[in-house]
Coordinates of C-alpha atoms in Angstrom, one line a residue:
X143 CA 0.0 0.0 0.0
X144 CA 2.9 2.4 0.8
X145 CA 4.3 1.7 -2.7
X146 CA 1.0 2.5 -4.3
X147 CA 0.7 5.8 -2.4
X148 CA 4.2 6.8 -3.3
X149 CA 3.5 5.9 -7.0
X150 CA 0.4 8.1 -7.0
X151 CA 2.2 11.0 -5.4
X152 CA 5.1 10.8 -8.0
X153 CA 2.6 10.5 -10.8
X154 CA 0.6 13.6 -9.6
X155 CA 3.8 15.6 -9.4
X156 CA 4.7 14.6 -12.9
X157 CA 1.3 15.7 -14.2
X158 CA 1.5 19.0 -12.4
X159 CA 5.0 19.8 -13.6
X160 CA 3.9 19.1 -17.2
X161 CA 0.8 21.3 -16.9
X162 CA 3.1 24.2 -15.9
X163 CA 5.9 23.4 -18.3
X164 CA 7.4 26.4 -19.9
X165 CA 9.5 26.4 -23.1
X166 CA 12.3 28.3 -24.7
X167 CA 12.2 30.2 -28.0
X168 CA 15.4 30.5 -29.9
X169 CA 15.3 33.2 -32.6
X170 CA 18.1 33.4 -35.1
X171 CA 18.5 36.0 -37.8
X172 CA 20.5 34.3 -40.5
X173 CA 21.2 37.0 -43.1
X174 CA 22.3 40.2 -41.5
X175 CA 24.1 42.3 -44.1
X176 CA 26.9 43.5 -41.8
X177 CA 28.3 42.7 -38.4
X178 CA 28.0 46.4 -37.4
X179 CA 25.6 47.2 -34.6
X180 CA 23.3 44.6 -33.1
X181 CA 20.0 42.9 -33.7
X182 CA 17.2 43.8 -31.3
X183 CA 14.4 41.2 -30.7
X184 CA 11.0 41.6 -29.1
X185 CA 8.6 38.8 -28.1
X186 CA 4.9 39.7 -28.1
X187 CA 1.5 38.1 -27.5
X188 CA -1.6 39.2 -29.3
X189 CA -2.6 41.5 -26.4
X190 CA 0.6 43.6 -26.5
X191 CA 1.7 43.3 -30.1
X192 CA 4.0 46.1 -31.1
X193 CA 3.6 47.7 -27.7
X194 CA 5.6 46.8 -24.6
X195 CA 7.1 43.4 -25.3
X196 CA 6.8 40.4 -22.9
X197 CA 10.6 40.0 -23.3
X198 CA 13.2 41.9 -25.3
X199 CA 16.8 41.2 -26.0
X200 CA 19.6 42.4 -28.2
X201 CA 22.4 40.3 -29.6
X202 CA 25.7 40.9 -31.4
X203 CA 26.1 39.9 -35.0
X204 CA 28.7 37.4 -35.9
X205 CA 29.3 36.4 -39.5
X206 CA 25.8 37.6 -40.5
X207 CA 24.0 35.8 -37.7
X208 CA 22.4 37.0 -34.5
X209 CA 20.7 34.7 -31.9
X210 CA 18.6 35.3 -28.8
X211 CA 16.8 32.9 -26.4
X212 CA 13.6 33.7 -24.7
X213 CA 13.1 31.5 -21.6
X214 CA 10.2 30.4 -19.4
X215 CA 7.5 30.9 -22.1
X216 CA 4.1 29.3 -21.3
X217 CA 1.9 27.7 -23.9
X218 CA 0.3 30.1 -26.3
X219 CA 0.6 32.1 -29.5
X220 CA 3.5 34.6 -29.8
X221 CA 5.3 36.7 -32.4
X222 CA 8.9 37.9 -32.6
X223 CA 9.8 41.1 -34.3
X224 CA 13.4 42.1 -34.8
X225 CA 15.5 44.8 -36.5
X226 CA 19.2 45.5 -37.3
X227 CA 20.2 48.4 -35.1
X228 CA 23.1 49.4 -37.3
X229 CA 23.9 52.6 -35.5
X230 CA 23.3 51.3 -32.0
X231 CA 20.7 54.0 -31.1
X232 CA 18.3 51.4 -29.6
X233 CA 15.5 52.3 -31.9
X234 CA 14.3 51.5 -35.4
X235 CA 15.1 54.4 -37.8
X236 CA 12.6 55.5 -40.4
X237 CA 12.6 57.8 -43.5
X238 CA 10.4 60.9 -43.5
X239 CA 7.8 58.9 -45.4
X240 CA 7.6 56.2 -42.7
X241 CA 9.6 53.6 -44.5
X242 CA 12.2 51.9 -42.3
X243 CA 15.9 52.6 -43.0
X244 CA 17.1 49.5 -41.1
X245 CA 16.3 45.9 -42.0
X246 CA 13.7 44.0 -39.9
X247 CA 12.1 40.7 -39.8
X248 CA 9.3 38.7 -38.1
X249 CA 9.0 35.2 -36.7
X250 CA 7.2 33.7 -39.7
X251 CA 9.1 35.7 -42.4
X252 CA 5.7 36.9 -43.5
X253 CA 6.2 40.7 -43.8
X254 CA 3.3 43.0 -44.5
X255 CA 4.3 44.8 -47.7
X256 CA 1.9 47.7 -46.9
X257 CA 2.8 48.6 -43.3
X258 CA 3.8 47.3 -40.0
X259 CA 3.7 43.6 -39.1
X260 CA 0.3 42.0 -38.4
X261 CA 0.1 39.6 -35.4
X262 CA -2.0 37.0 -37.3
X263 CA 0.6 36.9 -40.1
X264 CA 3.6 36.6 -37.7
X265 CA 2.3 34.3 -34.9
X266 CA 3.5 30.9 -34.0
X267 CA 2.4 28.4 -31.3
X268 CA 4.4 27.4 -28.2
X269 CA 3.1 24.1 -26.8
X270 CA 5.1 21.2 -25.2
X271 CA 8.4 21.6 -27.1
X272 CA 11.0 24.3 -27.4
X273 CA 10.7 26.5 -30.5
X274 CA 13.5 27.5 -33.0
X275 CA 12.9 30.3 -35.4
X276 CA 15.0 31.2 -38.5
X277 CA 14.3 34.8 -39.4
X278 CA 15.3 36.5 -42.6
X279 CA 15.5 40.2 -43.2

């Protein structure tokens, strides 16, 4: 009987730990045109898209690649938006007509040709496995 009680307790703990499992998202930009500056990444949910990110990080560029890892991400739909901050001013620069002067990308590589990214075009699902994204500018 003691063995059965112990087995039930261990099984319950396993189920609870899987319910609360959180994953990592590794985002890699693979085609940065120069190693000058950095790439800034932002992780969003639908509720905060293009506002204050859930997590943000910047990464150096080495041989045209830049990588960040977002940790402790619960299940759900997310989007990553990133840009090449060539001049290290910590913001995306734009022309007077509103067109960006620095390269940018999104998690699905599905850029909106008519304006800023759209959440439904850039979202991906985090479930029970870690996620790796290959983003192209």
